[in-house]
PDB file of C-alpha atoms in Angstrom:
ATOM      1  CA  MET K   1     -35.900   9.058 -37.770  1.00 42.00           C
ATOM      2  CA  LYS K   2     -35.726  11.499 -35.547  1.00 63.00           C
ATOM      3  CA  GLU K   3     -32.585  14.245 -35.704  1.00 90.00           C
ATOM      4  CA  TYR K   4     -30.980  15.361 -32.210  1.00 97.00           C
ATOM      5  CA  ASN K   5     -27.370  17.116 -31.891  1.00 97.00           C
ATOM      6  CA  SER K   6     -27.673  17.234 -28.554  1.00 98.00           C
ATOM      7  CA  ILE K   7     -28.844  14.706 -25.023  1.00 98.00           C
ATOM      8  CA  VAL K   8     -30.457  16.681 -22.438  1.00 98.00           C
ATOM      9  CA  LEU K   9     -30.532  14.649 -17.973  1.00 98.00           C
ATOM     10  CA  LEU K  10     -33.423  15.262 -16.175  1.00 98.00           C
ATOM     11  CA  GLY K  11     -34.488  15.092 -12.753  1.00 98.00           C
ATOM     12  CA  PRO K  12     -34.934  15.496  -9.042  1.00 98.00           C
ATOM     13  CA  THR K  13     -31.748  16.279  -6.645  1.00 97.00           C
ATOM     14  CA  ALA K  14     -30.360  12.787  -5.006  1.00 97.00           C
ATOM     15  CA  VAL K  15     -30.656  10.078  -7.866  1.00 97.00           C
ATOM     16  CA  GLY K  16     -27.486  10.433  -9.459  1.00 96.00           C
ATOM     17  CA  LYS K  17     -27.986  12.316 -12.582  1.00 97.00           C
ATOM     18  CA  THR K  18     -24.239  13.658 -12.408  1.00 97.00           C
ATOM     19  CA  TYR K  19     -23.011   9.914 -12.972  1.00 97.00           C
ATOM     20  CA  ILE K  20     -26.108   8.980 -15.459  1.00 98.00           C
ATOM     21  CA  GLY K  21     -25.229  12.224 -17.235  1.00 98.00           C
ATOM     22  CA  VAL K  22     -20.618  12.458 -17.551  1.00 98.00           C
ATOM     23  CA  GLN K  23     -20.730   8.287 -18.474  1.00 98.00           C
ATOM     24  CA  LEU K  24     -23.647   9.375 -20.830  1.00 98.00           C
ATOM     25  CA  ALA K  25     -21.233  12.074 -22.255  1.00 98.00           C
ATOM     26  CA  GLY K  26     -18.038   9.686 -21.628  1.00 98.00           C
ATOM     27  CA  HIS K  27     -19.628   6.259 -23.837  1.00 98.00           C
ATOM     28  CA  PHE K  28     -20.417   9.128 -27.099  1.00 97.00           C
ATOM     29  CA  GLY K  29     -17.627  10.811 -26.945  1.00 97.00           C
ATOM     30  CA  GLY K  30     -19.329  14.543 -25.224  1.00 98.00           C
ATOM     31  CA  GLU K  31     -18.442  17.036 -22.818  1.00 98.00           C
ATOM     32  CA  VAL K  32     -21.678  18.200 -19.647  1.00 98.00           C
ATOM     33  CA  ILE K  33     -23.468  20.693 -19.937  1.00 98.00           C
ATOM     34  CA  SER K  34     -24.424  21.781 -16.209  1.00 98.00           C
ATOM     35  CA  ALA K  35     -28.100  23.112 -15.550  1.00 98.00           C
ATOM     36  CA  ASP K  36     -27.977  23.682 -11.835  1.00 98.00           C
ATOM     37  CA  SER K  37     -28.622  27.082 -10.616  1.00 96.00           C
ATOM     38  CA  ARG K  38     -26.791  27.115  -7.604  1.00 97.00           C
ATOM     39  CA  GLN K  39     -23.489  25.728  -9.165  1.00 98.00           C
ATOM     40  CA  THR K  40     -22.922  28.225 -11.202  1.00 98.00           C
ATOM     41  CA  TYR K  41     -20.997  30.296  -8.698  1.00 98.00           C
ATOM     42  CA  LYS K  42     -18.183  29.659  -7.550  1.00 98.00           C
ATOM     43  CA  GLY K  43     -17.759  28.511  -3.141  1.00 98.00           C
ATOM     44  CA  LEU K  44     -20.789  26.434  -3.693  1.00 98.00           C
ATOM     45  CA  ASP K  45     -19.780  23.195  -3.986  1.00 98.00           C
ATOM     46  CA  LEU K  46     -20.860  20.803  -1.468  1.00 98.00           C
ATOM     47  CA  GLY K  47     -24.286  22.358  -0.688  1.00 97.00           C
ATOM     48  CA  SER K  48     -24.898  22.329  -4.434  1.00 97.00           C
ATOM     49  CA  GLY K  49     -23.353  18.616  -4.788  1.00 96.00           C
ATOM     50  CA  LYS K  50     -20.972  19.541  -7.709  1.00 97.00           C
ATOM     51  CA  ASP K  51     -19.357  16.589  -7.236  1.00 95.00           C
ATOM     52  CA  LEU K  52     -16.485  17.488  -9.719  1.00 96.00           C
ATOM     53  CA  LYS K  53     -14.805  14.412  -8.511  1.00 96.00           C
ATOM     54  CA  ASP K  54     -17.129  11.937 -10.336  1.00 96.00           C
ATOM     55  CA  TYR K  55     -16.919  14.017 -13.469  1.00 98.00           C
ATOM     56  CA  PHE K  56     -14.042  10.877 -14.591  1.00 98.00           C
ATOM     57  CA  TYR K  57     -15.304   8.488 -18.125  1.00 98.00           C
ATOM     58  CA  GLN K  58     -12.477   5.793 -17.663  1.00 97.00           C
ATOM     59  CA  GLY K  59      -9.985   7.133 -15.700  1.00 97.00           C
ATOM     60  CA  LYS K  60      -9.523  11.034 -17.678  1.00 97.00           C
ATOM     61  CA  ALA K  61     -11.325  13.577 -17.284  1.00 98.00           C
ATOM     62  CA  LEU K  62     -14.359  14.655 -18.362  1.00 98.00           C
ATOM     63  CA  PRO K  63     -14.563  18.244 -19.485  1.00 98.00           C
ATOM     64  CA  TYR K  64     -18.117  20.147 -18.494  1.00 98.00           C
ATOM     65  CA  HIS K  65     -19.417  23.483 -18.294  1.00 98.00           C
ATOM     66  CA  MET K  66     -21.616  26.133 -16.745  1.00 98.00           C
ATOM     67  CA  ILE K  67     -19.954  25.547 -13.003  1.00 98.00           C
ATOM     68  CA  ASP K  68     -17.872  27.610 -11.136  1.00 98.00           C
ATOM     69  CA  ILE K  69     -18.630  31.090 -13.572  1.00 98.00           C
ATOM     70  CA  THR K  70     -19.761  33.696 -11.780  1.00 97.00           C
ATOM     71  CA  ASP K  71     -19.559  35.009  -7.936  1.00 96.00           C
ATOM     72  CA  LEU K  72     -22.410  35.709  -4.807  1.00 96.00           C
ATOM     73  CA  SER K  73     -21.485  39.151  -5.859  1.00 93.00           C
ATOM     74  CA  GLN K  74     -23.664  39.083  -8.834  1.00 90.00           C
ATOM     75  CA  GLU K  75     -26.946  37.540  -9.069  1.00 87.00           C
ATOM     76  CA  TYR K  76     -27.395  35.263 -11.828  1.00 92.00           C
ATOM     77  CA  ASN K  77     -30.869  34.654 -13.307  1.00 89.00           C
ATOM     78  CA  VAL K  78     -32.653  32.765 -16.067  1.00 90.00           C
ATOM     79  CA  PHE K  79     -31.567  35.003 -19.107  1.00 88.00           C
ATOM     80  CA  HIS K  80     -27.739  34.648 -17.410  1.00 93.00           C
ATOM     81  CA  TYR K  81     -27.143  31.349 -17.759  1.00 95.00           C
ATOM     82  CA  GLN K  82     -29.136  31.047 -20.920  1.00 95.00           C
ATOM     83  CA  GLN K  83     -27.795  33.782 -22.912  1.00 95.00           C
ATOM     84  CA  ASP K  84     -24.338  31.740 -21.560  1.00 97.00           C
ATOM     85  CA  PHE K  85     -25.594  27.808 -22.574  1.00 98.00           C
ATOM     86  CA  TYR K  86     -25.855  29.623 -26.484  1.00 97.00           C
ATOM     87  CA  LYS K  87     -22.848  30.343 -25.894  1.00 97.00           C
ATOM     88  CA  VAL K  88     -20.719  27.083 -25.319  1.00 98.00           C
ATOM     89  CA  PHE K  89     -23.307  24.847 -27.192  1.00 98.00           C
ATOM     90  CA  ASP K  90     -22.551  26.418 -30.069  1.00 97.00           C
ATOM     91  CA  SER K  91     -19.040  26.333 -29.219  1.00 98.00           C
ATOM     92  CA  LEU K  92     -18.713  22.437 -29.329  1.00 98.00           C
ATOM     93  CA  THR K  93     -21.185  21.863 -31.198  1.00 96.00           C
ATOM     94  CA  LYS K  94     -18.701  23.822 -34.079  1.00 96.00           C
ATOM     95  CA  ARG K  95     -16.232  21.246 -32.576  1.00 97.00           C
ATOM     96  CA  GLN K  96     -18.238  18.847 -33.158  1.00 96.00           C
ATOM     97  CA  VAL K  97     -18.379  17.467 -29.167  1.00 97.00           C
ATOM     98  CA  LEU K  98     -21.892  16.093 -28.619  1.00 98.00           C
ATOM     99  CA  PRO K  99     -23.505  18.859 -25.605  1.00 98.00           C
ATOM    100  CA  VAL K 100     -24.956  16.442 -22.566  1.00 98.00           C
ATOM    101  CA  VAL K 101     -27.004  18.663 -20.949  1.00 98.00           C
ATOM    102  CA  VAL K 102     -27.267  17.943 -17.339  1.00 98.00           C
ATOM    103  CA  GLY K 103     -29.567  19.210 -14.416  1.00 97.00           C
ATOM    104  CA  GLY K 104     -32.723  19.915 -12.339  1.00 97.00           C
ATOM    105  CA  THR K 105     -33.606  23.192 -12.110  1.00 96.00           C
ATOM    106  CA  GLY K 106     -36.514  23.331 -14.278  1.00 95.00           C
ATOM    107  CA  MET K 107     -36.399  26.671 -15.248  1.00 92.00           C
ATOM    108  CA  TYR K 108     -33.066  26.880 -16.871  1.00 96.00           C
ATOM    109  CA  LEU K 109     -33.583  23.474 -18.640  1.00 97.00           C
ATOM    110  CA  ASP K 110     -37.750  25.099 -19.953  1.00 94.00           C
ATOM    111  CA  ALA K 111     -35.544  27.737 -20.887  1.00 94.00           C
ATOM    112  CA  ILE K 112     -33.271  26.276 -23.066  1.00 96.00           C
ATOM    113  CA  VAL K 113     -35.527  23.648 -24.342  1.00 95.00           C
ATOM    114  CA  ARG K 114     -38.412  25.034 -25.065  1.00 92.00           C
ATOM    115  CA  ASN K 115     -36.761  28.353 -26.399  1.00 86.00           C
ATOM    116  CA  TYR K 116     -37.952  30.700 -23.791  1.00 83.00           C
ATOM    117  CA  GLN K 117     -37.683  34.352 -25.286  1.00 77.00           C
ATOM    118  CA  LEU K 118     -36.395  36.607 -22.417  1.00 77.00           C
ATOM    119  CA  VAL K 119     -34.277  39.710 -22.086  1.00 70.00           C
ATOM    120  CA  ASP K 120     -32.509  41.117 -19.349  1.00 72.00           C
ATOM    121  CA  VAL K 121     -34.600  43.148 -17.025  1.00 76.00           C
ATOM    122  CA  PRO K 122     -32.317  45.226 -14.068  1.00 78.00           C
ATOM    123  CA  GLU K 123     -33.784  45.814 -10.879  1.00 83.00           C
ATOM    124  CA  ASP K 124     -35.370  48.142 -10.586  1.00 86.00           C
ATOM    125  CA  PRO K 125     -34.739  49.836  -7.214  1.00 90.00           C
ATOM    126  CA  GLU K 126     -37.861  52.248  -7.467  1.00 89.00           C
ATOM    127  CA  LEU K 127     -40.172  49.243  -7.918  1.00 90.00           C
ATOM    128  CA  ARG K 128     -38.164  48.249  -5.301  1.00 92.00           C
ATOM    129  CA  LYS K 129     -38.861  50.500  -2.940  1.00 92.00           C
ATOM    130  CA  GLU K 130     -42.757  50.644  -3.181  1.00 91.00           C
ATOM    131  CA  LEU K 131     -42.996  46.841  -2.900  1.00 92.00           C
ATOM    132  CA  SER K 132     -41.169  47.178  -0.076  1.00 92.00           C
ATOM    133  CA  THR K 133     -44.269  48.149   2.655  1.00 92.00           C
ATOM    134  CA  LYS K 134     -46.390  45.040   1.046  1.00 92.00           C
ATOM    135  CA  SER K 135     -47.211  41.858   3.037  1.00 92.00           C
ATOM    136  CA  LEU K 136     -45.740  38.091   0.899  1.00 91.00           C
ATOM    137  CA  GLU K 137     -49.478  37.784   0.970  1.00 91.00           C
ATOM    138  CA  GLU K 138     -50.419  41.282  -0.895  1.00 91.00           C
ATOM    139  CA  LEU K 139     -46.767  40.481  -3.182  1.00 92.00           C
ATOM    140  CA  GLY K 140     -48.482  37.426  -3.965  1.00 90.00           C
ATOM    141  CA  GLN K 141     -51.901  38.724  -4.917  1.00 90.00           C
ATOM    142  CA  ILE K 142     -49.710  41.262  -7.654  1.00 91.00           C
ATOM    143  CA  TYR K 143     -47.456  38.864  -8.712  1.00 89.00           C
ATOM    144  CA  LEU K 144     -50.908  36.398 -10.077  1.00 89.00           C
ATOM    145  CA  LYS K 145     -52.918  39.434 -11.428  1.00 88.00           C
ATOM    146  CA  LEU K 146     -50.433  39.972 -13.707  1.00 86.00           C
ATOM    147  CA  LYS K 147     -49.201  36.558 -14.266  1.00 84.00           C
ATOM    148  CA  PRO K 148     -52.315  34.960 -14.218  1.00 84.00           C
ATOM    149  CA  ASP K 149     -51.269  32.079 -16.309  1.00 77.00           C
ATOM    150  CA  LEU K 150     -48.789  30.883 -13.258  1.00 75.00           C
ATOM    151  CA  HIS K 151     -47.880  26.882 -12.939  1.00 62.00           C
ATOM    152  CA  THR K 152     -46.733  27.160  -9.760  1.00 64.00           C
ATOM    153  CA  LYS K 153     -47.775  28.731  -6.506  1.00 67.00           C
ATOM    154  CA  ALA K 154     -44.590  27.747  -5.417  1.00 62.00           C
ATOM    155  CA  ASP K 155     -42.579  31.098  -6.693  1.00 65.00           C
ATOM    156  CA  LEU K 156     -45.550  32.626  -4.050  1.00 79.00           C
ATOM    157  CA  LEU K 157     -43.482  31.563  -0.952  1.00 76.00           C
ATOM    158  CA  GLU K 158     -40.628  33.330  -1.272  1.00 81.00           C
ATOM    159  CA  ARG K 159     -40.377  37.169  -0.720  1.00 88.00           C
ATOM    160  CA  GLU K 160     -37.565  37.718  -3.491  1.00 85.00           C
ATOM    161  CA  ARG K 161     -38.587  35.745  -5.667  1.00 81.00           C
ATOM    162  CA  VAL K 162     -42.388  37.330  -5.774  1.00 89.00           C
ATOM    163  CA  ILE K 163     -39.905  40.514  -6.129  1.00 91.00           C
ATOM    164  CA  ARG K 164     -38.135  40.051  -8.482  1.00 85.00           C
ATOM    165  CA  GLY K 165     -40.998  37.881 -10.633  1.00 85.00           C
ATOM    166  CA  ILE K 166     -43.060  41.219 -10.441  1.00 88.00           C
ATOM    167  CA  GLU K 167     -40.384  43.318 -11.846  1.00 86.00           C
ATOM    168  CA  LEU K 168     -39.252  40.977 -14.786  1.00 79.00           C
ATOM    169  CA  VAL K 169     -43.539  41.262 -15.692  1.00 81.00           C
ATOM    170  CA  LEU K 170     -43.002  45.238 -15.875  1.00 82.00           C
ATOM    171  CA  GLY K 171     -39.924  45.056 -17.291  1.00 76.00           C
ATOM    172  CA  HIS K 172     -40.613  43.004 -20.589  1.00 65.00           C
ATOM    173  CA  GLN K 173     -44.328  44.721 -20.904  1.00 68.00           C
ATOM    174  CA  GLU K 174     -42.145  48.647 -20.475  1.00 56.00           C
ATOM    175  CA  PRO K 175     -38.847  48.550 -22.551  1.00 53.00           C
ATOM    176  CA  LYS K 176     -38.711  47.938 -26.611  1.00 50.00           C
ATOM    177  CA  ARG K 177     -37.881  45.057 -26.481  1.00 51.00           C
ATOM    178  CA  SER K 178     -36.046  45.129 -29.846  1.00 51.00           C
ATOM    179  CA  GLU K 179     -33.760  47.751 -27.694  1.00 53.00           C
ATOM    180  CA  LEU K 180     -33.091  44.791 -24.957  1.00 52.00           C
ATOM    181  CA  LEU K 181     -32.250  42.558 -28.089  1.00 55.00           C
ATOM    182  CA  LYS K 182     -29.093  44.076 -29.279  1.00 61.00           C
ATOM    183  CA  GLY K 183     -26.294  42.636 -28.025  1.00 70.00           C
ATOM    184  CA  MET K 184     -28.222  39.056 -27.501  1.00 82.00           C
ATOM    185  CA  TYR K 185     -25.998  35.640 -28.659  1.00 89.00           C
ATOM    186  CA  PRO K 186     -28.365  34.328 -31.523  1.00 89.00           C
ATOM    187  CA  ARG K 187     -29.656  31.105 -30.263  1.00 92.00           C
ATOM    188  CA  PRO K 188     -28.244  27.658 -31.663  1.00 95.00           C
ATOM    189  CA  GLU K 189     -30.348  25.347 -33.211  1.00 95.00           C
ATOM    190  CA  ILE K 190     -31.265  23.081 -30.548  1.00 96.00           C
ATOM    191  CA  LYS K 191     -32.550  19.803 -30.533  1.00 97.00           C
ATOM    192  CA  PRO K 192     -31.789  17.992 -27.575  1.00 97.00           C
ATOM    193  CA  LEU K 193     -33.058  13.665 -27.323  1.00 98.00           C
ATOM    194  CA  ILE K 194     -34.145  14.649 -23.586  1.00 98.00           C
ATOM    195  CA  PHE K 195     -34.478  12.008 -20.896  1.00 98.00           C
ATOM    196  CA  GLY K 196     -35.544  11.756 -17.281  1.00 98.00           C
ATOM    197  CA  THR K 197     -34.701  10.129 -14.410  1.00 98.00           C
ATOM    198  CA  SER K 198     -36.786   9.272 -10.914  1.00 97.00           C
ATOM    199  CA  ILE K 199     -36.326   6.676  -7.883  1.00 97.00           C
ATOM    200  CA  GLU K 200     -38.940   4.967  -5.344  1.00 96.00           C
ATOM    201  CA  ARG K 201     -40.140   7.690  -3.471  1.00 95.00           C
ATOM    202  CA  SER K 202     -38.995   6.181  -0.561  1.00 96.00           C
ATOM    203  CA  LYS K 203     -35.284   4.982  -2.138  1.00 97.00           C
ATOM    204  CA  LEU K 204     -35.891   8.730  -2.783  1.00 97.00           C
ATOM    205  CA  ARG K 205     -36.126  10.147   0.782  1.00 97.00           C
ATOM    206  CA  GLU K 206     -33.277   7.702   1.535  1.00 97.00           C
ATOM    207  CA  ASN K 207     -30.492   8.882  -0.604  1.00 98.00           C
ATOM    208  CA  ILE K 208     -31.779  12.399   0.159  1.00 98.00           C
ATOM    209  CA  LYS K 209     -30.999  11.955   4.122  1.00 98.00           C
ATOM    210  CA  LYS K 210     -27.969   9.831   3.480  1.00 98.00           C
ATOM    211  CA  ARG K 211     -26.064  12.377   0.695  1.00 98.00           C
ATOM    212  CA  LEU K 212     -27.155  15.616   4.178  1.00 98.00           C
ATOM    213  CA  LEU K 213     -25.443  13.024   6.533  1.00 98.00           C
ATOM    214  CA  GLU K 214     -22.575  13.066   4.259  1.00 98.00           C
ATOM    215  CA  ARG K 215     -21.735  16.303   3.424  1.00 98.00           C
ATOM    216  CA  LEU K 216     -21.944  17.492   7.049  1.00 98.00           C
ATOM    217  CA  ASP K 217     -19.685  15.231   7.504  1.00 98.00           C
ATOM    218  CA  GLU K 218     -17.707  16.497   4.771  1.00 98.00           C
ATOM    219  CA  GLY K 219     -17.723  20.293   5.947  1.00 98.00           C
ATOM    220  CA  MET K 220     -20.929  21.977   5.087  1.00 98.00           C
ATOM    221  CA  LEU K 221     -21.240  23.506   7.965  1.00 98.00           C
ATOM    222  CA  ASP K 222     -17.549  24.851   7.662  1.00 98.00           C
ATOM    223  CA  GLU K 223     -18.348  25.838   3.725  1.00 98.00           C
ATOM    224  CA  VAL K 224     -20.983  28.086   4.393  1.00 98.00           C
ATOM    225  CA  GLN K 225     -19.074  29.351   7.218  1.00 98.00           C
ATOM    226  CA  SER K 226     -16.404  29.626   5.173  1.00 98.00           C
ATOM    227  CA  LEU K 227     -18.623  32.248   2.786  1.00 98.00           C
ATOM    228  CA  HIS K 228     -20.001  34.701   5.549  1.00 98.00           C
ATOM    229  CA  ASP K 229     -16.554  34.963   6.573  1.00 98.00           C
ATOM    230  CA  SER K 230     -15.083  35.971   3.152  1.00 98.00           C
ATOM    231  CA  GLY K 231     -17.624  39.204   2.838  1.00 97.00           C
ATOM    232  CA  TYR K 232     -21.358  37.723   2.135  1.00 97.00           C
ATOM    233  CA  SER K 233     -23.982  38.442   4.153  1.00 97.00           C
ATOM    234  CA  TRP K 234     -26.315  35.827   6.109  1.00 97.00           C
ATOM    235  CA  GLU K 235     -29.237  36.869   4.165  1.00 93.00           C
ATOM    236  CA  ARG K 236     -27.391  36.689   0.897  1.00 95.00           C
ATOM    237  CA  LEU K 237     -26.796  32.656   1.542  1.00 97.00           C
ATOM    238  CA  GLU K 238     -30.586  32.665   3.232  1.00 95.00           C
ATOM    239  CA  LYS K 239     -31.857  33.326  -0.244  1.00 91.00           C
ATOM    240  CA  LEU K 240     -30.315  31.008  -1.949  1.00 94.00           C
ATOM    241  CA  GLY K 241     -31.715  28.189  -0.481  1.00 94.00           C
ATOM    242  CA  LEU K 242     -32.267  24.926   0.890  1.00 96.00           C
ATOM    243  CA  GLU K 243     -28.541  24.293   2.734  1.00 98.00           C
ATOM    244  CA  TYR K 244     -27.775  27.036   2.317  1.00 98.00           C
ATOM    245  CA  ARG K 245     -30.946  28.934   3.691  1.00 97.00           C
ATOM    246  CA  TRP K 246     -30.944  26.190   7.106  1.00 98.00           C
ATOM    247  CA  CYS K 247     -26.835  26.295   7.408  1.00 98.00           C
ATOM    248  CA  SER K 248     -27.121  29.863   7.992  1.00 98.00           C
ATOM    249  CA  LEU K 249     -29.672  29.749  10.535  1.00 98.00           C
ATOM    250  CA  TYR K 250     -28.125  26.986  12.419  1.00 98.00           C
ATOM    251  CA  LEU K 251     -24.943  29.356  12.650  1.00 98.00           C
ATOM    252  CA  GLN K 252     -26.361  32.192  13.956  1.00 98.00           C
ATOM    253  CA  GLY K 253     -27.895  30.752  16.177  1.00 98.00           C
ATOM    254  CA  LYS K 254     -31.129  30.607  14.213  1.00 97.00           C
ATOM    255  CA  VAL K 255     -32.401  27.046  14.738  1.00 97.00           C
ATOM    256  CA  GLU K 256     -30.969  25.647  18.887  1.00 93.00           C
ATOM    257  CA  SER K 257     -29.338  22.175  17.796  1.00 98.00           C
ATOM    258  CA  LYS K 258     -27.404  20.735  14.923  1.00 98.00           C
ATOM    259  CA  ASP K 259     -30.234  17.785  14.862  1.00 98.00           C
ATOM    260  CA  GLU K 260     -33.117  20.093  14.066  1.00 98.00           C
ATOM    261  CA  MET K 261     -31.374  22.167  11.657  1.00 98.00           C
ATOM    262  CA  ILE K 262     -30.541  18.444   9.690  1.00 98.00           C
ATOM    263  CA  GLU K 263     -34.733  17.266   9.641  1.00 98.00           C
ATOM    264  CA  LYS K 264     -36.161  20.159   9.506  1.00 98.00           C
ATOM    265  CA  LEU K 265     -33.390  20.812   6.342  1.00 98.00           C
ATOM    266  CA  TYR K 266     -34.100  16.637   5.463  1.00 98.00           C
ATOM    267  CA  ILE K 267     -37.427  17.574   5.117  1.00 98.00           C
ATOM    268  CA  ALA K 268     -37.273  21.562   2.985  1.00 96.00           C
ATOM    269  CA  ILE K 269     -35.006  18.793   0.146  1.00 98.00           C
ATOM    270  CA  GLY K 270     -37.652  16.704   0.158  1.00 97.00           C
ATOM    271  CA  GLN K 271     -40.510  18.476  -0.510  1.00 96.00           C
ATOM    272  CA  PHE K 272     -38.386  20.710  -3.106  1.00 96.00           C
ATOM    273  CA  ALA K 273     -37.510  17.081  -5.414  1.00 97.00           C
ATOM    274  CA  LYS K 274     -41.468  17.184  -5.375  1.00 95.00           C
ATOM    275  CA  ARG K 275     -41.858  20.790  -6.750  1.00 95.00           C
ATOM    276  CA  GLN K 276     -38.484  19.533  -9.435  1.00 96.00           C
ATOM    277  CA  GLU K 277     -40.951  16.115 -10.611  1.00 96.00           C
ATOM    278  CA  THR K 278     -43.855  18.671 -10.529  1.00 94.00           C
ATOM    279  CA  TRP K 279     -41.686  21.355 -13.179  1.00 95.00           C
ATOM    280  CA  PHE K 280     -40.688  18.346 -14.909  1.00 97.00           C
ATOM    281  CA  ARG K 281     -44.325  17.036 -15.080  1.00 96.00           C
ATOM    282  CA  PHE K 282     -45.424  21.071 -16.406  1.00 94.00           C
ATOM    283  CA  MET K 283     -42.978  20.582 -18.941  1.00 95.00           C
ATOM    284  CA  GLU K 284     -44.287  17.515 -20.938  1.00 96.00           C
ATOM    285  CA  LYS K 285     -47.894  18.629 -20.756  1.00 95.00           C
ATOM    286  CA  ASN K 286     -46.587  21.441 -23.244  1.00 93.00           C
ATOM    287  CA  GLY K 287     -45.310  19.338 -25.421  1.00 95.00           C
ATOM    288  CA  VAL K 288     -41.372  18.352 -24.283  1.00 97.00           C
ATOM    289  CA  ASP K 289     -40.963  14.057 -24.840  1.00 97.00           C
ATOM    290  CA  ILE K 290     -38.830  12.470 -22.254  1.00 98.00           C
ATOM    291  CA  ASN K 291     -38.393   9.547 -22.130  1.00 98.00           C
ATOM    292  CA  TRP K 292     -38.210   8.043 -18.300  1.00 98.00           C
ATOM    293  CA  LEU K 293     -35.341   5.439 -17.913  1.00 98.00           C
ATOM    294  CA  PRO K 294     -36.571   3.230 -15.026  1.00 98.00           C
ATOM    295  CA  ALA K 295     -36.814   3.936 -11.239  1.00 97.00           C
ATOM    296  CA  VAL K 296     -34.516   1.536  -9.997  1.00 96.00           C
ATOM    297  CA  GLN K 297     -32.113   2.589  -7.334  1.00 95.00           C
ATOM    298  CA  ASP K 298     -29.515   0.940  -9.637  1.00 96.00           C
ATOM    299  CA  PRO K 299     -27.964   4.119 -11.404  1.00 97.00           C
ATOM    300  CA  GLN K 300     -26.495   1.321 -13.859  1.00 97.00           C
ATOM    301  CA  VAL K 301     -29.499   0.253 -14.923  1.00 98.00           C
ATOM    302  CA  ARG K 302     -30.797   3.503 -16.093  1.00 98.00           C
ATOM    303  CA  LEU K 303     -27.161   4.454 -17.653  1.00 98.00           C
ATOM    304  CA  GLN K 304     -27.940   1.344 -19.911  1.00 98.00           C
ATOM    305  CA  THR K 305     -31.018   2.467 -20.709  1.00 98.00           C
ATOM    306  CA  ALA K 306     -30.541   5.588 -21.799  1.00 98.00           C
ATOM    307  CA  ILE K 307     -26.983   4.566 -23.460  1.00 98.00           C
ATOM    308  CA  GLU K 308     -29.605   1.525 -25.518  1.00 98.00           C
ATOM    309  CA  ILE K 309     -31.551   4.701 -27.064  1.00 97.00           C
ATOM    310  CA  ALA K 310     -29.702   7.434 -27.206  1.00 97.00           C
ATOM    311  CA  SER K 311     -27.788   4.964 -29.070  1.00 97.00           C
ATOM    312  CA  LYS K 312     -30.249   5.080 -32.008  1.00 95.00           C
ATOM    313  CA  TYR K 313     -29.597   8.722 -33.022  1.00 95.00           C
ATOM    314  CA  PHE K 314     -25.589   9.168 -32.246  1.00 95.00           C
ATOM    315  CA  SER K 315     -22.478   6.769 -33.011  1.00 80.00           C
TER     316      SER K 315
END
């Protein structure tokens, strides 16, 4: 029988991961480690779906990690996440607490599960100045020449992402790796039992629309406006994508009506969910063993299935 020392719960947006993950952690005496690229930022609450009110098990608050650990003045990336994750994971296992990783950011999850060998590559102002004169199509061609094995074309759709990709590839080639590795936190032994959760496509679309309208009612537009008022540029907020991008465009008057903003954001979130599922399939093709829970709407059914399987390995 395989031995595991952690649980990972992954899946696309709007499938109830937080509830299942929190209850799973509570059942086995664990704590949650978030794997969401936007939940790391302070102030991104409604738009990133932190749902901190759901971090309770049997009436008691359940500890969580990797949420609200930086602010928008910092560019937090997968390297930073991996390093911070290692520290949290090490701390939990030393306390004999089960780490339960919950999230949908494919690259963050993949970096942990498949042990990406990353180094911290700073921004290169000279390179960025040179690339600034090129079109998105030209940038994409450069990136593909440098990284022909790029597995998702979604990485070619945003200018900043393409530029950063080029920067990372070149940065890994040029520095002395041994020098960059100095001071990095050593990787702990991570042996995860991995669960995947999703639901039928039409139900997922219903969940996305329902959750979007709820977050708007709760004040998501006010949240974005407040972030801008506190000093963050519209450009910075737009770079966060999805809710923050479309709310920012609407607040600037670049989208004609609130209804149009809602519809375009709804479509964008649906497309994002498809990209998440594509990434998880890519992980499976690369040898990651994912135990997919029943694709039913009721999260309680999926939770019980996960508990039954995990009970074979964790007491």
